Tab-separated table of C-alpha atoms and ligand atoms in Angstrom:
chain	number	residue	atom	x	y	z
A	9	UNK	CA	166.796	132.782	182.402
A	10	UNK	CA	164.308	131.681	185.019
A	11	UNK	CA	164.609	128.957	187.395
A	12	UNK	CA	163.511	126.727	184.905
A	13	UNK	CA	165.516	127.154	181.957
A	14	UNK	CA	162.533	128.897	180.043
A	15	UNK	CA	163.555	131.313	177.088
A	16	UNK	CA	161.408	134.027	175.212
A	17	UNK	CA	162.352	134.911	171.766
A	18	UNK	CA	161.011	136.257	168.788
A	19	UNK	CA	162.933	134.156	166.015
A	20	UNK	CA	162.238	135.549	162.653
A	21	UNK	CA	162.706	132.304	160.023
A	22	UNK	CA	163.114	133.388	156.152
A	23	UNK	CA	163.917	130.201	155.035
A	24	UNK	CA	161.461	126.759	154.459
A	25	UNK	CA	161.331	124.086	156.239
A	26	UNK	CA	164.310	122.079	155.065
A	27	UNK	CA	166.735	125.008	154.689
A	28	UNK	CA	167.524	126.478	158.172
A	29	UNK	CA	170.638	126.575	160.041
A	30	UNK	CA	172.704	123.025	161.029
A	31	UNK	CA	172.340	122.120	164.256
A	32	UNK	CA	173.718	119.432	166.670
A	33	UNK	CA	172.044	118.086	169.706
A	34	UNK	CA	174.671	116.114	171.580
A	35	UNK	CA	172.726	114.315	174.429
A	36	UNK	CA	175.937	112.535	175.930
A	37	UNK	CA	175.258	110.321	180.043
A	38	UNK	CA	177.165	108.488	182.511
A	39	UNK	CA	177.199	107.277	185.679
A	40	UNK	CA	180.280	109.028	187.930
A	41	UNK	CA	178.486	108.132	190.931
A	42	UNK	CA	175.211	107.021	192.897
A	43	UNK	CA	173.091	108.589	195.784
A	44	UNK	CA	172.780	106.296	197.553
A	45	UNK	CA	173.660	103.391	195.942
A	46	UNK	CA	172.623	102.842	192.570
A	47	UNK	CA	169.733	105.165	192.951
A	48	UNK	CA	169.863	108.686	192.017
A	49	UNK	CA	172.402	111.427	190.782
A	50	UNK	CA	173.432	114.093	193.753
A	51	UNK	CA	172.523	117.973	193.267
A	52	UNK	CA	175.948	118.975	193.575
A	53	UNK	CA	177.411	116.775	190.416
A	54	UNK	CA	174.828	118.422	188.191
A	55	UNK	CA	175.762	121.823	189.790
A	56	UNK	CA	179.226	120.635	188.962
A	57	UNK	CA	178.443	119.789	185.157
A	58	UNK	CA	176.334	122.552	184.777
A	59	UNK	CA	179.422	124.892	185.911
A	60	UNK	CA	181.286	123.106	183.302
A	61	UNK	CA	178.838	123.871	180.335
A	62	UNK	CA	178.385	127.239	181.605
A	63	UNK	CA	181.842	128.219	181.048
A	64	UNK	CA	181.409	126.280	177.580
A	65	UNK	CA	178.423	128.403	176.268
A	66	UNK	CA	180.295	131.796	177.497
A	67	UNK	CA	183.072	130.861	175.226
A	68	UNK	CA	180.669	130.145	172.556
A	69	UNK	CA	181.365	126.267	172.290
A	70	UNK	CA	177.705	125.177	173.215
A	71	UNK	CA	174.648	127.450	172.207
A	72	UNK	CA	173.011	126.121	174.940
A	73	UNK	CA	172.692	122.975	177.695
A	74	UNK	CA	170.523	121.586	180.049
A	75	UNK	CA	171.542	119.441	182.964
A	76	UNK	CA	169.450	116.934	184.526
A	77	UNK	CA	169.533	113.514	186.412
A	78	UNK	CA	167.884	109.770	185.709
A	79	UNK	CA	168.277	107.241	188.090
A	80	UNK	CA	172.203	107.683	188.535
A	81	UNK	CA	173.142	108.845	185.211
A	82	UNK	CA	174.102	112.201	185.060
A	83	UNK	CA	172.746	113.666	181.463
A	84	UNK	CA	174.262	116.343	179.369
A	85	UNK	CA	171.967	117.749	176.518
A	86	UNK	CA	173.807	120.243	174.995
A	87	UNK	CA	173.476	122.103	171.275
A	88	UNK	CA	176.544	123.437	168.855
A	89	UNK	CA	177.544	123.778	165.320
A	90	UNK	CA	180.403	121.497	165.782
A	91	UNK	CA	178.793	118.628	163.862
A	92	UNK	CA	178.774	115.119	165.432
A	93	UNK	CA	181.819	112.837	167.140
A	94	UNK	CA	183.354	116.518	167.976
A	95	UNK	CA	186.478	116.284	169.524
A	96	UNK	CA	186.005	119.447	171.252
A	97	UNK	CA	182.539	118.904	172.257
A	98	UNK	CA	183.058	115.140	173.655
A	99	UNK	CA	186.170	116.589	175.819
A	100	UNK	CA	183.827	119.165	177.354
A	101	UNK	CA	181.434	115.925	178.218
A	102	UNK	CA	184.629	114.407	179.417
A	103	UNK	CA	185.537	117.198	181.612
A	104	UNK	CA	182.076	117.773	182.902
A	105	UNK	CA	182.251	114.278	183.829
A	106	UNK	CA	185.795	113.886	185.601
A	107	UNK	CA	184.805	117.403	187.037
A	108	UNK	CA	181.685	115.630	188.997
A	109	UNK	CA	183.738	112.333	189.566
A	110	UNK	CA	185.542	114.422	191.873
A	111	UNK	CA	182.663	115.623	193.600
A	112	UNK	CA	181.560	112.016	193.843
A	113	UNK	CA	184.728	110.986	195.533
A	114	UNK	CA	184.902	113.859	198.031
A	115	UNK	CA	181.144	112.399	199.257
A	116	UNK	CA	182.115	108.822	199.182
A	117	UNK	CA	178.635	108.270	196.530
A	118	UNK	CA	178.735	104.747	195.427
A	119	UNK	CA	180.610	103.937	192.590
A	120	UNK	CA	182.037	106.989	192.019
A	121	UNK	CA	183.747	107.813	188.663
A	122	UNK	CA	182.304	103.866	187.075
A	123	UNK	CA	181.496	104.829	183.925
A	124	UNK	CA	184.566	106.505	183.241
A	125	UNK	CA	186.807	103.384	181.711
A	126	UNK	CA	189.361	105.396	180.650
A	127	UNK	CA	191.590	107.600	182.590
A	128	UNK	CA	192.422	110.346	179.673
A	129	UNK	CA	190.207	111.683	177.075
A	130	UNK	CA	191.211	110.083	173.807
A	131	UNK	CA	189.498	112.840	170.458
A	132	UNK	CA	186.067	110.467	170.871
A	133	UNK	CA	184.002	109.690	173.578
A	134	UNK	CA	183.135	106.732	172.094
A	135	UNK	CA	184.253	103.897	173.829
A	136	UNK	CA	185.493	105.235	176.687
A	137	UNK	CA	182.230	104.756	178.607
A	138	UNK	CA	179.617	107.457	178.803
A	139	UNK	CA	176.594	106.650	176.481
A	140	UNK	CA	175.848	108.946	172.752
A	141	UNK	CA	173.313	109.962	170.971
A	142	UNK	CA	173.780	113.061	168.914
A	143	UNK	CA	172.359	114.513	165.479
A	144	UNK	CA	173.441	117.147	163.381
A	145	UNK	CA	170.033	118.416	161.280
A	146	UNK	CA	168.621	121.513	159.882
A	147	UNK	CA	166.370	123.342	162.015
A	148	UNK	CA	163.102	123.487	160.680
A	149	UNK	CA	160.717	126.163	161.532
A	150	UNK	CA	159.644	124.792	164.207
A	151	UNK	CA	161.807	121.995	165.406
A	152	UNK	CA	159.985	120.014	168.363
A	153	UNK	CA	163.136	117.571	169.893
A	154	UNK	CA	162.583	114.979	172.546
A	155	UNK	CA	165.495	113.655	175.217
A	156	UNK	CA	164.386	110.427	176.554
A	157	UNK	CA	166.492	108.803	179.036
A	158	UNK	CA	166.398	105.771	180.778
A	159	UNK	CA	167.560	104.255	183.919
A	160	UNK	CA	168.646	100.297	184.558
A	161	UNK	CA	167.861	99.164	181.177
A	162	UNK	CA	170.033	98.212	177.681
A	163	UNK	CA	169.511	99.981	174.405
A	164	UNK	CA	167.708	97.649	173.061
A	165	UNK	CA	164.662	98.898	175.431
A	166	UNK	CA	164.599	101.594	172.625
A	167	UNK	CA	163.682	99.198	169.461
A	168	UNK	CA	159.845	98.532	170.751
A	169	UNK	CA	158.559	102.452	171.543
A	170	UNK	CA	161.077	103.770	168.468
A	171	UNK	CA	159.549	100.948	166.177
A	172	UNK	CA	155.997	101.884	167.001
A	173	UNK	CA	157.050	105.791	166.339
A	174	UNK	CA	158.146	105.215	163.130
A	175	UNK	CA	157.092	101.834	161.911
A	176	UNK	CA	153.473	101.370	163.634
A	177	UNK	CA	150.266	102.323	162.485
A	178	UNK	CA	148.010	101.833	165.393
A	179	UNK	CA	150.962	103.681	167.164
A	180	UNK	CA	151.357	106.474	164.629
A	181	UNK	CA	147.873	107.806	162.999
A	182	UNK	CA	150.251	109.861	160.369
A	183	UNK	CA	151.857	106.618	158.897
A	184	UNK	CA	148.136	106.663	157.534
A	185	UNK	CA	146.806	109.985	156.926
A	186	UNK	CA	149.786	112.726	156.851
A	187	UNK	CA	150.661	113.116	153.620
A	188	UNK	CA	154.233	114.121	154.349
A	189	UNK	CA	155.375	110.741	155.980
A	190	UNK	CA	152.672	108.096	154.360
A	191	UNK	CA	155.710	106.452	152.909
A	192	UNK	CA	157.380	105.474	155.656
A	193	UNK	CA	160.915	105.531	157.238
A	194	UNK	CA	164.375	104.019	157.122
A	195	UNK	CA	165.443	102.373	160.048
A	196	UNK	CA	169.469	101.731	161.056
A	197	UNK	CA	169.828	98.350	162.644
A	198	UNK	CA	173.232	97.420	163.949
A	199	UNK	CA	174.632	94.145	164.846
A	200	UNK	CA	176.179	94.942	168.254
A	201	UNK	CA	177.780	91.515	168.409
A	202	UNK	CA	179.125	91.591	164.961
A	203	UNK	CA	179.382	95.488	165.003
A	204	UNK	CA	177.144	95.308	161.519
A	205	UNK	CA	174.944	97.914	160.346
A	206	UNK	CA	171.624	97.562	157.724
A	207	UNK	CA	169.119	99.544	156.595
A	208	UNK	CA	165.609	98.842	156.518
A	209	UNK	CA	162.801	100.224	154.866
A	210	UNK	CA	159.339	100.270	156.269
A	211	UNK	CA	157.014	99.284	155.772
A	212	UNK	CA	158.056	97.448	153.107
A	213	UNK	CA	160.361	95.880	154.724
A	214	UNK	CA	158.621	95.736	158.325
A	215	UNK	CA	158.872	92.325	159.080
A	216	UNK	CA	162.519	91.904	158.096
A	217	UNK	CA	162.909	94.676	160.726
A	218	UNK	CA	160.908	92.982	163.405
A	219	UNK	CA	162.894	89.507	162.962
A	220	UNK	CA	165.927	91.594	163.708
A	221	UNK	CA	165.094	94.473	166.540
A	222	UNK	CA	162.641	91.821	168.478
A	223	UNK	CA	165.972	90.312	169.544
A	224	UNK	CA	166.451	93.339	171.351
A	225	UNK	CA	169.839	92.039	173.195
A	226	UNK	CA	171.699	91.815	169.970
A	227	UNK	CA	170.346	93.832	167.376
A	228	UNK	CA	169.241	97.592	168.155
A	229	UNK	CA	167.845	100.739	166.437
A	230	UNK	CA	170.806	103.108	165.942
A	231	UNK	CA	168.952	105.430	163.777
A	232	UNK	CA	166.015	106.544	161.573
A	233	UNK	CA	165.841	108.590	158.560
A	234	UNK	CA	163.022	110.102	156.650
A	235	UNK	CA	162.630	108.525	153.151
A	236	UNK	CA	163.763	110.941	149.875
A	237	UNK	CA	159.861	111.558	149.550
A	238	UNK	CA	159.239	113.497	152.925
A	239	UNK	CA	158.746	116.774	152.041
A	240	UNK	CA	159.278	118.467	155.349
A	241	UNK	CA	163.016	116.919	156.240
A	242	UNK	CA	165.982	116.148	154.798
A	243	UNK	CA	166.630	112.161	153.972
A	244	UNK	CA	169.838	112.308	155.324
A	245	UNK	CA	169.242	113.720	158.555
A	246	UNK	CA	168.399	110.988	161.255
A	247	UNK	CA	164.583	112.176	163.158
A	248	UNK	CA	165.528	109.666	165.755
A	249	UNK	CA	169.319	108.295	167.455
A	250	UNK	CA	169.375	105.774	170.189
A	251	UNK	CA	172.961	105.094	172.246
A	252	UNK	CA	174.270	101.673	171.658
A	253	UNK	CA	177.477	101.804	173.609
A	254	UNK	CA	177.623	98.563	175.589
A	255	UNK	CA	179.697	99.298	178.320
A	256	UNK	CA	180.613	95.479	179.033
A	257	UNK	CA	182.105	94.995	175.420
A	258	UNK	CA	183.598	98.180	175.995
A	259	UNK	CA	185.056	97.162	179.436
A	260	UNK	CA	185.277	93.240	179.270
A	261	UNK	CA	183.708	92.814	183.149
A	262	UNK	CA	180.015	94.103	184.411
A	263	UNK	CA	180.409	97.931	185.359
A	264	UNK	CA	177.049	98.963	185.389
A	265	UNK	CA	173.864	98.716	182.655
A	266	UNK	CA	174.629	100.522	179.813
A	267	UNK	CA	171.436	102.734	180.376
A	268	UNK	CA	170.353	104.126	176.753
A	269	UNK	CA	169.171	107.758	175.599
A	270	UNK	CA	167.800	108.918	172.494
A	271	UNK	CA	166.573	111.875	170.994
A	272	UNK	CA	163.682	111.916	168.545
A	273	UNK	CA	162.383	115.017	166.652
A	274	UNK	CA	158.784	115.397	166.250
A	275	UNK	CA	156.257	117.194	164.139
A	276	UNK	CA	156.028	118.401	160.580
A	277	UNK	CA	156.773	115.080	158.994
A	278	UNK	CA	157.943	113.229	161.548
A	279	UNK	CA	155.260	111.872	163.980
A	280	UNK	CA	153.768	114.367	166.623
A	281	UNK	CA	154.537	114.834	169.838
A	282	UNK	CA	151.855	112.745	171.010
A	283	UNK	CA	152.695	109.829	168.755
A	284	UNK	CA	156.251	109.928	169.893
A	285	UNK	CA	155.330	109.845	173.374
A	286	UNK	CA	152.180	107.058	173.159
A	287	UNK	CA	154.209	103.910	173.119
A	288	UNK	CA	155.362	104.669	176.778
A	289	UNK	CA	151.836	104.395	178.022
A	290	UNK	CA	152.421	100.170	177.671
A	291	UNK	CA	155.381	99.551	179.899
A	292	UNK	CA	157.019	96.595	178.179
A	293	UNK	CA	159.515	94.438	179.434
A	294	UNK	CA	162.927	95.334	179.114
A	295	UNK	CA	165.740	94.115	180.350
A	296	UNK	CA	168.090	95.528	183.571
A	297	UNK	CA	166.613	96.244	186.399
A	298	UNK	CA	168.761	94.266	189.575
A	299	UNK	CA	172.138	93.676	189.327
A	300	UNK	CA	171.659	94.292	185.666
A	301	UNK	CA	169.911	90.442	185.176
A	302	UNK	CA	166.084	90.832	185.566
A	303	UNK	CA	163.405	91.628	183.082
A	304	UNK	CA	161.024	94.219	184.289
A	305	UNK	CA	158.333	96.619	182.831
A	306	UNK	CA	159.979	100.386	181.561
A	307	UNK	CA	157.823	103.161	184.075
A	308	UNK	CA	157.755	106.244	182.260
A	309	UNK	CA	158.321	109.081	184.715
A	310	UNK	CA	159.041	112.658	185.491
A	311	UNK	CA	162.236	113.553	186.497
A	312	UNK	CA	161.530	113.880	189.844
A	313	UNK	CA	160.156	110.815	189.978
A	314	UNK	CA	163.283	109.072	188.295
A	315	UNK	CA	164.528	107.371	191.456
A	316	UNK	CA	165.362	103.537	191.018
A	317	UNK	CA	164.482	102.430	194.371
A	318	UNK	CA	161.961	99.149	194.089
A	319	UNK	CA	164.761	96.339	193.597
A	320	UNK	CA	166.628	99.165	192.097
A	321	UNK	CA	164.189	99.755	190.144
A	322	UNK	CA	162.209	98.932	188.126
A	323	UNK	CA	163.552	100.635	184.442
A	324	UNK	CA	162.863	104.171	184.074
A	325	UNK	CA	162.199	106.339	181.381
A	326	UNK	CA	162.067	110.032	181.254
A	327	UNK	CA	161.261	112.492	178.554
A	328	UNK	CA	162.205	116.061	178.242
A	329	UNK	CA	160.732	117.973	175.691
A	330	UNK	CA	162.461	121.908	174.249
A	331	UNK	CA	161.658	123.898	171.067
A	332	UNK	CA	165.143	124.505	169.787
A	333	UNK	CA	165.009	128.324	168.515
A	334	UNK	CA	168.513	128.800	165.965
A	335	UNK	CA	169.954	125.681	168.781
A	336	UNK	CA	168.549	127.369	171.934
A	337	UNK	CA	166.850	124.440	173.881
A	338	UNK	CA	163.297	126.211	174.835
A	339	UNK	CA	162.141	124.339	177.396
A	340	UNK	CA	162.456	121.526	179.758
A	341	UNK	CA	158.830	120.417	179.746
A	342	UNK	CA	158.892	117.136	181.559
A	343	UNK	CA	156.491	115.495	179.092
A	344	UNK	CA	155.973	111.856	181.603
A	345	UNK	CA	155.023	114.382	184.201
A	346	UNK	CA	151.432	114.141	183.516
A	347	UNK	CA	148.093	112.331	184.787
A	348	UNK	CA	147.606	110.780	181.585
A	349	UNK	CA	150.930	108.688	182.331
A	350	UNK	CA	149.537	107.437	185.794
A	351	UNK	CA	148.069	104.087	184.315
A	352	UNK	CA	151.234	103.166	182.583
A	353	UNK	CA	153.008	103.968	186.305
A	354	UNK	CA	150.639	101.799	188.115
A	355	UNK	CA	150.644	99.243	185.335
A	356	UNK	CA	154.246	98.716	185.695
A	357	UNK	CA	154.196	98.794	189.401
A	358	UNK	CA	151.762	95.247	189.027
A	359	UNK	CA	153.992	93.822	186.854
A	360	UNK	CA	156.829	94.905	188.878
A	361	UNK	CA	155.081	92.997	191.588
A	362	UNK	CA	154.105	89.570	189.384
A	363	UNK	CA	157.737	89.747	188.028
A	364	UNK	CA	158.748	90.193	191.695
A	365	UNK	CA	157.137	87.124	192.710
A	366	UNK	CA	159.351	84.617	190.955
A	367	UNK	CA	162.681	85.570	192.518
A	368	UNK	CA	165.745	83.915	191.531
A	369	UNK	CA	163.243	81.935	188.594
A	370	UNK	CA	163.478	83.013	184.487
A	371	UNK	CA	161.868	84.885	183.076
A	372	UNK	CA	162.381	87.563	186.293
A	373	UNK	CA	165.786	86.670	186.325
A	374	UNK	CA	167.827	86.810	182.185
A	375	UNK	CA	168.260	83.720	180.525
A	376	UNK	CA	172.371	83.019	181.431
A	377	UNK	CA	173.373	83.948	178.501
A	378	UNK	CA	172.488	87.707	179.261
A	379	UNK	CA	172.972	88.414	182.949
A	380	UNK	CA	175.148	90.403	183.642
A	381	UNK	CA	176.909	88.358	186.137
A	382	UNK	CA	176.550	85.041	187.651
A	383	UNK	CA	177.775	82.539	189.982
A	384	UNK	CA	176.990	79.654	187.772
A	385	UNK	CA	180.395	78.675	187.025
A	386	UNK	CA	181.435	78.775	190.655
A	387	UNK	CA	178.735	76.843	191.734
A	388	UNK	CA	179.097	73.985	188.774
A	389	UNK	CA	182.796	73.984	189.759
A	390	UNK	CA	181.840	72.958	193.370
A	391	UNK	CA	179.393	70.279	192.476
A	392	UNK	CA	181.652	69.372	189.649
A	393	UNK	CA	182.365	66.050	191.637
A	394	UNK	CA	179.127	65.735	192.980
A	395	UNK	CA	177.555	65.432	189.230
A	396	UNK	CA	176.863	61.508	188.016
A	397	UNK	CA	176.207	60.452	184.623
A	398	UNK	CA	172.561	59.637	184.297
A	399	UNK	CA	172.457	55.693	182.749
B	12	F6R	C1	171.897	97.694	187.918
B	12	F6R	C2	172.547	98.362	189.043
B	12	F6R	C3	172.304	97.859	190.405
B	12	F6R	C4	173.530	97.126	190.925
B	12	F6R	C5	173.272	96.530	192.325
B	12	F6R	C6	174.521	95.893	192.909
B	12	F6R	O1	172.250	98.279	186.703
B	12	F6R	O2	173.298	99.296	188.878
B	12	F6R	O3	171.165	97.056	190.453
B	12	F6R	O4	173.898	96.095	190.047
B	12	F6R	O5	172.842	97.539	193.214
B	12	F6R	O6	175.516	96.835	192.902
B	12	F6R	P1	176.976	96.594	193.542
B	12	F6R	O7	177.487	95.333	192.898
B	12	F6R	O8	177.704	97.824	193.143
B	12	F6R	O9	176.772	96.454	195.012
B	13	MG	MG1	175.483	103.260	189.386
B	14	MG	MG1	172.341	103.969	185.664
């Protein structure tokens, strides 16, 4: 294995496209600590995960891992034939993550162990903190996967770039001229307030959708399936899952964003890579950013430029592309990592600066409503008096 996590093999595959082995890609974050600050993930807690994992894959738990950092979130991807919501599998993510929470406490890094709500591991990860996304499918011949992550943003920064995948045309040239996925897609909304789920199909449906996922605070992409008539996957295996855990429902006071990840599958009846990766070249406003309660434009970056540092920010997003071969994760590439993502970067950084500009002022700053805290109600409380009806 070279430095980089590269793997030669010569896979023989007698079986089609929809019949290979079951795979699942569990790509499971938190936060158990900042360097410095809010800003980045220290070397030694992904040495310290990766130690974990190791020890995992010898056993033959995980096929395989990779370990990386965004922003402060410490990512997991790892790949196994345990199906998804594995017990086993979400305690190793567990103990990978109490495992570099002690780490984090032994160099005082800032807000060591916060995404951690719980203080055992309870059979599910869900819940407890750390973010999800995970899908069990059947490797195709070649299966191209995509981990993106992102740093000081909500999940519903996912439903605009996973929308335009899957649901846009000017996005996605296949939608109009591959055969295999001219039908469309289903798309898995859920209700996060209500904890309701619907399913949408597109584009017959597409503006149903869009009433729903542009509120992007309440109602967020969970999942999307190829329709019965795609030829080259299987309808009930997702080719894109986004983590919704919202880590202030979960833990009833602010404890940090609840920074999303997804994984999307690409090629062969799902979009290509390049139409996966194309919406990230307009860096929409998501929102995040400081203190969790500004809007700000997503920068898509590579990981070694995933560093919130600009008002802690602004919102990251990083993509790491493998070739799983029988669940071996071929690969990183670091897909943002690229000239032809250097507009989007400096686009972002104006906006970051216009956005900038109006300080404490909405839009910059969330409508009440969604920041994630606020002195509002102290400061009404000390006018309180002060305040005379208006005849
Ligand atoms: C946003 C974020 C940071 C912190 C900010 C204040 O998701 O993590 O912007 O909110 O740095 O952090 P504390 O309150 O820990 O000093
Ligand atoms: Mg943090
Ligand atoms: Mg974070």
């Amino acid at each position: 294995m070279s430095e980089h996590n590269i793997y030669i093999y010569n896979v023989d595959f007698p079986l089609g496209d929809k019949m290979g082995e079951k795979i699942t890609v569990s790509l499971i974050k938190a936060d158990v600590g900042g360097w410095p600050g809010h800003s980045t993930v220290h070397p030694n807690l992904m040495e310290t995960a990766k130690k974990v994992l190791e020890s995992a894959k010898k056993d033959g738990l995980l096929i395989d891992y990779h370990v990386t950092g965004v922003g402060d979130d410490l990512q997991l991807i790892m790949t196994h034939r345990k199906g998804v919501d594995s017990e086993e599998i979400h305690g190793l993510a567990w103990k990978a993550f109490e495992e570099a929470t002690k780490i984090a406490k032994e160099l005082k890094l800032y807000g060591a162990g916060q995404d951690l709500l719980k203080d055992a591991f309870s059979g599910n990860i869900r819940g407890m903190g750390p973010g999800i996304a995970e899908m069990e499918i059947t490797e195709r011949k070649g299966e191209p996967i995509v981990a993106f992550m992102m740093d000081k943003t909500e999940p519903g920064a996912f439903n605009l770039p996973i929308f335009r995948m899957f649901g846009d045309p000017f996005n996605t040239a296949g939608l109009v001229i591959d055969p295999a996925m001219h039908d469309g897609f289903i798309f898995e909304v859920w209700d996060i307030m209500k904890h309701k789920k619907v399913l949408l199909k597109v584009p017959e449906e597409t503006y149903d959708l869009l009433a729903l996922i542009g509120a992007k605070s309440r109602y967020v992409i969970k999942r999307v399936y190829p329709k019965k008539t795609n030829p080259k996957l299987n309808e009930d295996e997702p080719v894109a899952v986004i983590s919704t855990e919202k880590l202030y429902q979960i833990a009833g006071e602010y404890v940090g964003k609840d920074d999303p990840v997804a994984l999307v599958r690409a090629q062969s009846g799902a979009p290509a890579l390049g139409e996966v990766l194309e919406p990230f070249a307009f860096p929409h406003l998501v929102s995040g950013w400081m203190r969790g309660s500004h809007n700000g434009p997503l920068m898509p970056v590579s990981i070694k430029q995933a560093h919130c540092t600009r008002f802690d920010g602004p919102p990251r997003v990083a993509a790491l592309g493998f070739q799983l071969a029988n669940g071996k994760l071929v690969g990183p590439v670091d897909l943002f990592d690229d000239p032809a993502f250097d507009e989007a970067r400096r686009t972002a950084a104006q906006i970051a600066d216009y956005m900038r500009r109006h300080g404490p002022f909405e839009p910059h700053r969330l409508p009440l409503e969604d920041m994630e805290y606020t002195t509002l109600p102290a400061v009404l409380k000390k006018l309180n008096r002060r305040f005379k009806k208006i005849e």
